[in-house]
Every structure is written in structure tokens, then in C-alpha cells.
Amino acid sequence: MLDALDPDSAQGQVYRALVSSPRSRVAELADRTGLAGDAVRASLAELSAEGAVLVVDPKAELWDAQSPAEVTEVLLQREAARRVGVRRTGIELERLFRTARQDSGSYPALEVVEGGERILATLQRLQSGARRSVRGIDRPPYYGSTGYYADQETIQRERMAAGIAYHFLYYESACSDPIVGPNMARMIEAGEQARTLAEPPMKLHIGDEDLAVVTLENEDRSDFVALVVRPSALLTTLCQVFDTLWKLAVPVSVAEAGAEIDRRDRGILVLMASGATDEAIARRLDLSRRTVVRRVAALLEQLGATNRFQAGVQAARRGWL
């Protein structure tokens, strides 16, 4: 349903057309959106399945939009449910961790690895064994040496050159962290897909769907302990947790955080963040629609955002709004 509120998606364009022009036919929606008839039908089918639109007259094939307030409320409820699910998974993981430490044979899919050096070696083996992708969540505290981070960069570059996709979630202020920030920037330039989240719940690495490593602080002493998770319901859950957090996170921009924008672009961003369309922005700022479209595309690229909502979040973080 999120696509219904995204003005850059086909579903978002069709939904907005129905909001402003109720009881419309496919051909009319195609004219208003500039989309092909088949694309409009596909978008309507997806929106209908999500409960965002409905057929008001089957014989005449007239469509109408559900209330945007109701659609937004459903979306917020779904996001809240996802967050609750993530929290429950964390609690389950904590229970399994404590059980595994008491008796490592009680859950065959788990192996406990203690000590920073052993954990780092396990993480490097996970990357070396990956065939398709490496996904991870990186958050403090950090315990690797300077030499480890240099070795990690070498391994990651080699694996990415071999076609392995890297997707990493970082905590919100990772860019300014003196330990992880420089490494993060270089890896993004090399091809890593990175996003940030305000409070990542755990340190996690996943190799394909075959192996996961969750790193925790050892409560008994000033050291670290990791759970190595092999194929199991728990591993499937961890993969789902990562995918959910990835959807909630904001892409990291490779542009400098201190970059400045002019008054015109700031005005465009403010109106974008308020939900204004390109046409409305053009009228408000006395610009041509073509200019607005061009500047919006440039701002999205500069901010490393894939839609207007993410652009607003990134711009706010940089103090541009």
C-alpha cells in the first residue's frame, strides 16, 4: 500500500488521479497519468488487492479511490505491526542465546563463538563462503583492530568484484563515526548498497540464506560473544527481520553531508516534503514544470533517495529544511 502514496510510482499516479477524479475509467486514467492502459489495469489490480481503490460500477468499469486518511491509517498500523514483530524476534533471540550458553546442544542450529578474534574470523569466513549476497547490520560497539578493517575492505572488494551483492544497514550517525565512517564511505563508492536506521536492534551478518552471525556483548566480562545460526526457522526469521528493517531505512547518500543548496532548490524540497505535486510546485515557485521535474530528479540523486519521502528525510537530516 505504500506505493499508493508514492507519487513517483505507477500505483501512486493512478491513485492520485482517482483521488482528484472519482469514478474514472481505465482510458481516462491513462490519459491523466500518461501510463499505458495495461499499466493502469495492473496498478488498479494491485491497489484493489491492498484495499486502496474499488470498482464502483463493474459494468461501466468505473473506479474510485478509498479515503486517503483510511489508506494512511492502514499503512501506519502495518508499520507498527512490523516493529512489534521485530521486537518479539529480538526477545526470542535473547532467550535462545541464553539457552545456547547453558547447553550448546539444546538447539542444533546454534553455535556459540566467544572472543573478538574468533568472531571476526567467523565473519570473514561467512563472506568468503557467500555465493550471492552478504547482508548486515552494523552498530556500536566496535572491537576490530585497524588491521582488521583494512583486511575487511580487501575481502569485501574482492567479493563484490566476484559479483557478490553487499547490503548493509548502519546506525544513523555512522557517517561521522571516526572508526566506521571512512570505511563505510569507501565501500559505498565501491558498490555497497547502504542505508541508515535510527536504532538498529542488533549486530548481524547474513551470508545468502545459509548462515547468520549475531554479535552480542558478553555480560560476564568485557568481551564479545556471537551466535552462529545455521539453516532453521530462526535463520529464516533473521532474514525477514533484516528485510523489514531495510524497507524502513533511508538510503545513504554519497554526496557530502555539508553540501549546500540554493533558495530555489530549498523551496522545492519544502514543497516536496509537504506532498505537493510537480505542477503545484511549479505554480507556487513560478517555475516551468520541466524545470521542477529536472531539479527534483537532481535532488533525489544528490540525496541518494529513491522517492520523495526519503528525500525529505535526508534533507531534514542535513538541515536543508
mmCIF file of C-alpha atoms in Angstrom:
data_model
loop_
_atom_site.group_PDB
_atom_site.id
_atom_site.type_symbol
_atom_site.label_atom_id
_atom_site.label_comp_id
_atom_site.label_asym_id
_atom_site.label_seq_id
_atom_site.Cartn_x
_atom_site.Cartn_y
_atom_site.Cartn_z
ATOM 1 C CA MET A 1 0.000 0.000 0.000
ATOM 2 C CA LEU A 2 2.986 2.321 0.443
ATOM 3 C CA ASP A 3 3.181 2.668 -3.342
ATOM 4 C CA ALA A 4 -0.279 4.256 -3.339
ATOM 5 C CA LEU A 5 1.207 7.246 -1.504
ATOM 6 C CA ASP A 6 4.355 7.431 -3.644
ATOM 7 C CA PRO A 7 3.754 9.975 -6.427
ATOM 8 C CA ASP A 8 6.698 8.573 -8.400
ATOM 9 C CA SER A 9 5.248 5.050 -8.701
ATOM 10 C CA ALA A 10 2.663 3.912 -11.238
ATOM 11 C CA GLN A 11 0.298 2.949 -8.422
ATOM 12 C CA GLY A 12 0.776 6.336 -6.802
ATOM 13 C CA GLN A 13 -0.024 8.170 -10.032
ATOM 14 C CA VAL A 14 -3.178 6.117 -10.614
ATOM 15 C CA TYR A 15 -4.319 6.536 -7.001
ATOM 16 C CA ARG A 16 -3.790 10.318 -7.100
ATOM 17 C CA ALA A 17 -5.697 10.519 -10.374
ATOM 18 C CA LEU A 18 -8.646 8.726 -8.756
ATOM 19 C CA VAL A 19 -8.466 10.936 -5.657
ATOM 20 C CA SER A 20 -8.850 14.038 -7.817
ATOM 21 C CA SER A 21 -11.175 12.469 -10.425
ATOM 22 C CA PRO A 22 -13.570 9.927 -8.872
ATOM 23 C CA ARG A 23 -15.485 7.346 -10.883
ATOM 24 C CA SER A 24 -12.953 7.156 -13.716
ATOM 25 C CA ARG A 25 -12.435 4.554 -16.425
ATOM 26 C CA VAL A 26 -9.113 2.973 -17.375
ATOM 27 C CA ALA A 27 -8.827 5.047 -20.542
ATOM 28 C CA GLU A 28 -9.422 8.248 -18.589
ATOM 29 C CA LEU A 29 -6.814 7.300 -16.008
ATOM 30 C CA ALA A 30 -4.356 6.501 -18.781
ATOM 31 C CA ASP A 31 -4.879 9.976 -20.247
ATOM 32 C CA ARG A 32 -4.392 11.690 -16.882
ATOM 33 C CA THR A 33 -1.295 9.737 -15.860
ATOM 34 C CA GLY A 34 0.387 9.199 -19.212
ATOM 35 C CA LEU A 35 0.611 5.470 -18.470
ATOM 36 C CA ALA A 36 -0.310 2.714 -20.910
ATOM 37 C CA GLY A 37 -3.685 1.066 -20.443
ATOM 38 C CA ASP A 38 -2.134 -2.243 -19.365
ATOM 39 C CA ALA A 39 -0.003 -0.446 -16.758
ATOM 40 C CA VAL A 40 -3.109 1.308 -15.397
ATOM 41 C CA ARG A 41 -5.006 -2.006 -15.171
ATOM 42 C CA ALA A 42 -2.077 -3.674 -13.389
ATOM 43 C CA SER A 43 -1.820 -0.765 -10.931
ATOM 44 C CA LEU A 44 -5.561 -0.860 -10.270
ATOM 45 C CA ALA A 45 -5.394 -4.613 -9.592
ATOM 46 C CA GLU A 46 -2.566 -4.114 -7.078
ATOM 47 C CA LEU A 47 -4.265 -1.142 -5.422
ATOM 48 C CA SER A 48 -7.546 -3.044 -5.235
ATOM 49 C CA ALA A 49 -5.837 -6.033 -3.604
ATOM 50 C CA GLU A 50 -4.462 -3.650 -0.962
ATOM 51 C CA GLY A 51 -7.852 -2.006 -0.432
ATOM 52 C CA ALA A 52 -6.789 1.401 -1.741
ATOM 53 C CA VAL A 53 -9.274 1.509 -4.668
ATOM 54 C CA LEU A 54 -12.522 -0.201 -5.572
ATOM 55 C CA VAL A 55 -14.822 -0.766 -8.555
ATOM 56 C CA VAL A 56 -17.979 1.310 -8.066
ATOM 57 C CA ASP A 57 -19.681 0.164 -11.271
ATOM 58 C CA PRO A 58 -18.477 -3.193 -12.665
ATOM 59 C CA LYS A 59 -20.498 -2.934 -15.869
ATOM 60 C CA ALA A 60 -19.192 0.518 -16.742
ATOM 61 C CA GLU A 61 -15.740 -0.323 -15.260
ATOM 62 C CA LEU A 62 -15.752 2.791 -13.126
ATOM 63 C CA TRP A 63 -13.107 3.014 -10.404
ATOM 64 C CA ASP A 64 -12.820 5.175 -7.316
ATOM 65 C CA ALA A 65 -10.279 5.738 -4.554
ATOM 66 C CA GLN A 66 -10.688 4.814 -0.927
ATOM 67 C CA SER A 67 -10.241 7.654 1.553
ATOM 68 C CA PRO A 68 -6.549 8.714 1.752
ATOM 69 C CA ALA A 69 -6.968 9.067 5.531
ATOM 70 C CA GLU A 70 -8.046 5.410 5.771
ATOM 71 C CA VAL A 71 -5.237 4.272 3.479
ATOM 72 C CA THR A 72 -2.681 6.191 5.553
ATOM 73 C CA GLU A 73 -4.042 4.776 8.811
ATOM 74 C CA VAL A 74 -3.811 1.195 7.496
ATOM 75 C CA LEU A 75 -0.229 1.839 6.380
ATOM 76 C CA LEU A 76 0.752 3.200 9.809
ATOM 77 C CA GLN A 77 -0.869 0.219 11.520
ATOM 78 C CA ARG A 78 1.064 -2.203 9.302
ATOM 79 C CA GLU A 79 4.343 -0.448 10.068
ATOM 80 C CA ALA A 80 3.564 -0.594 13.791
ATOM 81 C CA ALA A 81 2.869 -4.322 13.456
ATOM 82 C CA ARG A 82 6.209 -4.835 11.691
ATOM 83 C CA ARG A 83 8.018 -3.054 14.509
ATOM 84 C CA VAL A 84 6.257 -5.221 17.082
ATOM 85 C CA GLY A 85 7.346 -8.286 15.125
ATOM 86 C CA VAL A 86 10.971 -7.136 15.130
ATOM 87 C CA ARG A 87 10.836 -6.573 18.889
ATOM 88 C CA ARG A 88 9.353 -10.029 19.500
ATOM 89 C CA THR A 89 12.065 -11.603 17.385
ATOM 90 C CA GLY A 90 14.696 -9.844 19.470
ATOM 91 C CA ILE A 91 13.171 -11.240 22.653
ATOM 92 C CA GLU A 92 13.056 -14.746 21.154
ATOM 93 C CA LEU A 93 16.667 -14.426 20.062
ATOM 94 C CA GLU A 94 17.730 -13.364 23.547
ATOM 95 C CA ARG A 95 16.036 -16.412 25.064
ATOM 96 C CA LEU A 96 17.705 -18.723 22.553
ATOM 97 C CA PHE A 97 21.049 -17.087 23.256
ATOM 98 C CA ARG A 98 20.808 -17.746 26.970
ATOM 99 C CA THR A 99 19.656 -21.325 26.368
ATOM 100 C CA ALA A 100 22.548 -21.933 23.970
ATOM 101 C CA ARG A 101 25.081 -20.715 26.533
ATOM 102 C CA GLN A 102 23.749 -23.092 29.126
ATOM 103 C CA ASP A 103 23.705 -26.088 26.816
ATOM 104 C CA SER A 104 25.008 -25.656 23.264
ATOM 105 C CA GLY A 105 23.386 -28.946 22.263
ATOM 106 C CA SER A 106 19.865 -27.780 23.089
ATOM 107 C CA TYR A 107 19.392 -26.053 19.725
ATOM 108 C CA PRO A 108 21.386 -27.788 16.968
ATOM 109 C CA ALA A 109 21.201 -24.820 14.570
ATOM 110 C CA LEU A 110 23.135 -22.616 17.019
ATOM 111 C CA GLU A 111 26.828 -22.412 17.779
ATOM 112 C CA VAL A 112 28.305 -20.034 20.346
ATOM 113 C CA VAL A 113 31.597 -18.341 19.436
ATOM 114 C CA GLU A 114 33.376 -16.301 22.109
ATOM 115 C CA GLY A 115 36.184 -13.781 21.795
ATOM 116 C CA GLY A 116 36.647 -10.907 19.356
ATOM 117 C CA GLU A 117 39.304 -12.555 17.176
ATOM 118 C CA ARG A 118 37.304 -15.764 16.708
ATOM 119 C CA ILE A 119 34.164 -13.807 15.878
ATOM 120 C CA LEU A 120 35.955 -11.656 13.283
ATOM 121 C CA ALA A 121 37.435 -14.767 11.686
ATOM 122 C CA THR A 122 33.927 -16.288 11.538
ATOM 123 C CA LEU A 123 32.585 -13.161 9.829
ATOM 124 C CA GLN A 124 35.318 -13.319 7.195
ATOM 125 C CA ARG A 125 34.537 -17.000 6.530
ATOM 126 C CA LEU A 126 30.865 -16.083 6.126
ATOM 127 C CA GLN A 127 31.788 -13.573 3.418
ATOM 128 C CA SER A 128 34.204 -15.914 1.673
ATOM 129 C CA GLY A 129 31.541 -18.638 1.523
ATOM 130 C CA ALA A 130 28.729 -16.414 0.201
ATOM 131 C CA ARG A 131 27.594 -17.188 -3.355
ATOM 132 C CA ARG A 132 25.074 -14.386 -3.952
ATOM 133 C CA SER A 133 24.854 -11.813 -1.190
ATOM 134 C CA VAL A 134 26.081 -10.586 2.161
ATOM 135 C CA ARG A 135 23.635 -8.604 4.287
ATOM 136 C CA GLY A 136 24.478 -6.956 7.553
ATOM 137 C CA ILE A 137 23.563 -4.570 10.340
ATOM 138 C CA ASP A 138 26.488 -2.611 11.762
ATOM 139 C CA ARG A 139 26.250 -0.730 15.042
ATOM 140 C CA PRO A 140 28.498 0.100 18.025
ATOM 141 C CA PRO A 141 30.364 -1.044 19.964
ATOM 142 C CA TYR A 142 33.245 -1.871 17.614
ATOM 143 C CA TYR A 143 36.002 -4.233 18.630
ATOM 144 C CA GLY A 144 38.088 -4.800 15.476
ATOM 145 C CA SER A 145 41.650 -3.512 15.147
ATOM 146 C CA THR A 146 42.811 -1.096 12.447
ATOM 147 C CA GLY A 147 44.332 -4.070 10.645
ATOM 148 C CA TYR A 148 41.009 -5.911 10.687
ATOM 149 C CA TYR A 149 39.171 -3.078 8.955
ATOM 150 C CA ALA A 150 41.861 -2.948 6.279
ATOM 151 C CA ASP A 151 41.521 -6.704 5.750
ATOM 152 C CA GLN A 152 37.738 -6.383 5.708
ATOM 153 C CA GLU A 153 37.909 -3.801 2.922
ATOM 154 C CA THR A 154 40.134 -6.115 0.897
ATOM 155 C CA ILE A 155 37.797 -9.095 1.314
ATOM 156 C CA GLN A 156 34.705 -7.036 0.527
ATOM 157 C CA ARG A 157 36.226 -5.540 -2.619
ATOM 158 C CA GLU A 158 37.257 -8.988 -3.820
ATOM 159 C CA ARG A 159 33.811 -10.453 -3.136
ATOM 160 C CA MET A 160 31.971 -7.553 -4.787
ATOM 161 C CA ALA A 161 34.274 -7.864 -7.800
ATOM 162 C CA ALA A 162 33.204 -11.527 -7.953
ATOM 163 C CA GLY A 163 29.558 -10.451 -8.162
ATOM 164 C CA ILE A 164 28.537 -10.754 -4.507
ATOM 165 C CA ALA A 165 25.982 -8.080 -3.538
ATOM 166 C CA TYR A 166 26.580 -6.268 -0.231
ATOM 167 C CA HIS A 167 23.643 -4.628 1.569
ATOM 168 C CA PHE A 168 24.398 -3.009 4.931
ATOM 169 C CA LEU A 169 22.354 -1.105 7.484
ATOM 170 C CA TYR A 170 24.229 1.413 9.646
ATOM 171 C CA TYR A 171 23.162 3.435 12.637
ATOM 172 C CA GLU A 172 22.047 6.976 11.890
ATOM 173 C CA SER A 173 25.275 8.872 12.642
ATOM 174 C CA ALA A 174 27.660 6.262 11.235
ATOM 175 C CA CYS A 175 28.915 8.681 8.559
ATOM 176 C CA SER A 176 30.568 10.819 11.262
ATOM 177 C CA ASP A 177 31.931 7.883 13.282
ATOM 178 C CA PRO A 178 35.756 8.017 13.199
ATOM 179 C CA ILE A 179 36.003 4.204 13.147
ATOM 180 C CA VAL A 180 33.373 3.058 10.688
ATOM 181 C CA GLY A 181 32.700 6.291 8.743
ATOM 182 C CA PRO A 182 35.735 6.265 6.387
ATOM 183 C CA ASN A 183 35.374 2.531 5.694
ATOM 184 C CA MET A 184 31.663 2.964 5.044
ATOM 185 C CA ALA A 185 32.242 5.769 2.520
ATOM 186 C CA ARG A 186 34.864 3.799 0.596
ATOM 187 C CA MET A 187 32.698 0.683 0.424
ATOM 188 C CA ILE A 188 29.708 2.665 -0.845
ATOM 189 C CA GLU A 189 31.871 4.160 -3.577
ATOM 190 C CA ALA A 190 32.994 0.610 -4.436
ATOM 191 C CA GLY A 191 29.398 -0.575 -4.883
ATOM 192 C CA GLU A 192 27.976 -1.421 -1.465
ATOM 193 C CA GLN A 193 24.260 -0.650 -1.001
ATOM 194 C CA ALA A 194 23.916 1.128 2.349
ATOM 195 C CA ARG A 195 21.046 2.519 4.393
ATOM 196 C CA THR A 196 20.726 4.041 7.853
ATOM 197 C CA LEU A 197 18.294 3.433 10.685
ATOM 198 C CA ALA A 198 17.919 5.440 13.903
ATOM 199 C CA GLU A 199 18.366 2.475 16.270
ATOM 200 C CA PRO A 200 19.401 -0.833 14.660
ATOM 201 C CA PRO A 201 18.449 -3.588 17.122
ATOM 202 C CA MET A 202 21.491 -5.855 16.736
ATOM 203 C CA LYS A 203 24.827 -6.537 15.057
ATOM 204 C CA LEU A 204 24.048 -9.053 12.322
ATOM 205 C CA HIS A 205 25.693 -10.618 9.264
ATOM 206 C CA ILE A 206 23.881 -12.956 6.845
ATOM 207 C CA GLY A 207 25.535 -14.971 4.073
ATOM 208 C CA ASP A 208 22.954 -15.829 1.408
ATOM 209 C CA GLU A 209 20.213 -17.625 3.341
ATOM 210 C CA ASP A 210 22.650 -20.238 4.660
ATOM 211 C CA LEU A 211 24.395 -18.671 7.641
ATOM 212 C CA ALA A 212 23.966 -15.784 10.066
ATOM 213 C CA VAL A 213 26.147 -14.361 12.830
ATOM 214 C CA VAL A 214 24.644 -12.258 15.622
ATOM 215 C CA THR A 215 27.238 -10.473 17.776
ATOM 216 C CA LEU A 216 26.461 -9.512 21.384
ATOM 217 C CA GLU A 217 28.359 -8.068 24.291
ATOM 218 C CA ASN A 218 29.339 -10.710 26.802
ATOM 219 C CA GLU A 219 27.628 -9.812 30.070
ATOM 220 C CA ASP A 220 30.074 -11.821 32.181
ATOM 221 C CA ARG A 221 33.213 -9.968 31.086
ATOM 222 C CA SER A 222 34.466 -7.194 28.804
ATOM 223 C CA ASP A 223 34.405 -9.278 25.655
ATOM 224 C CA PHE A 224 32.035 -10.321 22.882
ATOM 225 C CA VAL A 225 30.104 -13.447 22.050
ATOM 226 C CA ALA A 226 28.412 -14.429 18.799
ATOM 227 C CA LEU A 227 25.628 -16.770 17.815
ATOM 228 C CA VAL A 228 26.308 -18.626 14.573
ATOM 229 C CA VAL A 229 22.904 -19.591 13.155
ATOM 230 C CA ARG A 230 22.596 -22.288 10.500
ATOM 231 C CA PRO A 231 19.521 -23.140 8.357
ATOM 232 C CA SER A 232 16.499 -23.156 10.674
ATOM 233 C CA ALA A 233 13.323 -21.268 11.483
ATOM 234 C CA LEU A 234 15.470 -18.818 13.428
ATOM 235 C CA LEU A 235 17.676 -18.098 10.403
ATOM 236 C CA THR A 236 14.580 -17.538 8.265
ATOM 237 C CA THR A 237 13.282 -15.107 10.893
ATOM 238 C CA LEU A 238 16.569 -13.195 10.962
ATOM 239 C CA CYS A 239 16.460 -12.825 7.178
ATOM 240 C CA GLN A 240 12.913 -11.486 7.441
ATOM 241 C CA VAL A 241 13.936 -9.066 10.184
ATOM 242 C CA PHE A 242 16.713 -7.675 8.007
ATOM 243 C CA ASP A 243 14.401 -7.305 5.012
ATOM 244 C CA THR A 244 11.822 -5.460 7.131
ATOM 245 C CA LEU A 245 14.403 -3.077 8.600
ATOM 246 C CA TRP A 246 15.854 -2.488 5.126
ATOM 247 C CA LYS A 247 12.460 -1.275 3.907
ATOM 248 C CA LEU A 248 12.181 1.102 6.865
ATOM 249 C CA ALA A 249 15.709 2.509 6.468
ATOM 250 C CA VAL A 250 16.871 5.501 4.433
ATOM 251 C CA PRO A 251 19.481 5.150 1.649
ATOM 252 C CA VAL A 252 22.867 6.691 2.393
ATOM 253 C CA SER A 253 23.879 9.486 0.046
ATOM 254 C CA VAL A 254 27.440 9.501 -1.296
ATOM 255 C CA ALA A 255 27.235 13.300 -1.598
ATOM 256 C CA GLU A 256 28.945 15.303 1.135
ATOM 257 C CA ALA A 257 26.698 15.988 4.098
ATOM 258 C CA GLY A 258 27.922 19.583 4.244
ATOM 259 C CA ALA A 259 26.881 20.431 0.691
ATOM 260 C CA GLU A 260 24.653 23.493 0.318
ATOM 261 C CA ILE A 261 21.675 24.177 -1.920
ATOM 262 C CA ASP A 262 20.257 27.409 -3.281
ATOM 263 C CA ARG A 263 16.971 29.050 -2.288
ATOM 264 C CA ARG A 264 15.099 27.608 -5.266
ATOM 265 C CA ASP A 265 16.029 24.010 -4.504
ATOM 266 C CA ARG A 266 15.257 24.544 -0.821
ATOM 267 C CA GLY A 267 11.795 25.746 -1.779
ATOM 268 C CA ILE A 268 11.297 22.702 -3.999
ATOM 269 C CA LEU A 269 12.337 20.383 -1.153
ATOM 270 C CA VAL A 270 9.999 22.058 1.333
ATOM 271 C CA LEU A 271 7.057 21.672 -1.039
ATOM 272 C CA MET A 272 8.062 18.083 -1.888
ATOM 273 C CA ALA A 273 8.126 17.227 1.820
ATOM 274 C CA SER A 274 4.607 18.664 2.180
ATOM 275 C CA GLY A 275 3.340 16.311 -0.554
ATOM 276 C CA ALA A 276 2.976 18.874 -3.357
ATOM 277 C CA THR A 277 2.959 17.599 -6.948
ATOM 278 C CA ASP A 278 5.333 18.866 -9.627
ATOM 279 C CA GLU A 279 2.546 21.011 -11.068
ATOM 280 C CA ALA A 280 1.774 22.571 -7.681
ATOM 281 C CA ILE A 281 5.464 23.269 -7.034
ATOM 282 C CA ALA A 282 5.821 24.906 -10.436
ATOM 283 C CA ARG A 283 2.827 27.182 -9.794
ATOM 284 C CA ARG A 284 3.941 28.078 -6.273
ATOM 285 C CA LEU A 285 7.516 28.939 -7.246
ATOM 286 C CA ASP A 286 6.663 30.400 -10.667
ATOM 287 C CA LEU A 287 8.781 27.802 -12.470
ATOM 288 C CA SER A 288 8.111 25.672 -15.513
ATOM 289 C CA ARG A 289 7.046 22.084 -14.845
ATOM 290 C CA ARG A 290 10.042 20.882 -16.870
ATOM 291 C CA THR A 291 12.402 22.787 -14.579
ATOM 292 C CA VAL A 292 10.762 21.320 -11.485
ATOM 293 C CA VAL A 293 10.954 17.762 -12.867
ATOM 294 C CA ARG A 294 14.626 18.237 -13.711
ATOM 295 C CA ARG A 295 15.510 19.715 -10.301
ATOM 296 C CA VAL A 296 13.535 17.054 -8.404
ATOM 297 C CA ALA A 297 15.455 14.305 -10.230
ATOM 298 C CA ALA A 298 18.755 16.054 -9.468
ATOM 299 C CA LEU A 299 17.876 16.463 -5.789
ATOM 300 C CA LEU A 300 16.876 12.802 -5.462
ATOM 301 C CA GLU A 301 20.216 11.777 -6.937
ATOM 302 C CA GLN A 302 22.157 14.224 -4.753
ATOM 303 C CA LEU A 303 20.416 12.948 -1.625
ATOM 304 C CA GLY A 304 20.723 9.273 -2.574
ATOM 305 C CA ALA A 305 16.950 8.888 -2.252
ATOM 306 C CA THR A 306 14.634 6.668 -4.290
ATOM 307 C CA ASN A 307 11.430 8.597 -3.584
ATOM 308 C CA ARG A 308 10.231 11.949 -2.259
ATOM 309 C CA PHE A 309 9.646 10.710 1.274
ATOM 310 C CA GLN A 310 13.250 9.525 1.604
ATOM 311 C CA ALA A 311 14.467 12.781 0.046
ATOM 312 C CA GLY A 312 12.591 14.723 2.722
ATOM 313 C CA VAL A 313 14.164 12.633 5.490
ATOM 314 C CA GLN A 314 17.664 13.069 4.061
ATOM 315 C CA ALA A 315 17.188 16.802 3.521
ATOM 316 C CA ALA A 316 15.961 17.242 7.095
ATOM 317 C CA ARG A 317 18.972 15.355 8.425
ATOM 318 C CA ARG A 318 21.268 17.743 6.554
ATOM 319 C CA GLY A 319 19.475 20.808 7.849
ATOM 320 C CA TRP A 320 18.195 21.809 4.407
ATOM 321 C CA LEU A 321 14.569 22.159 5.541
#
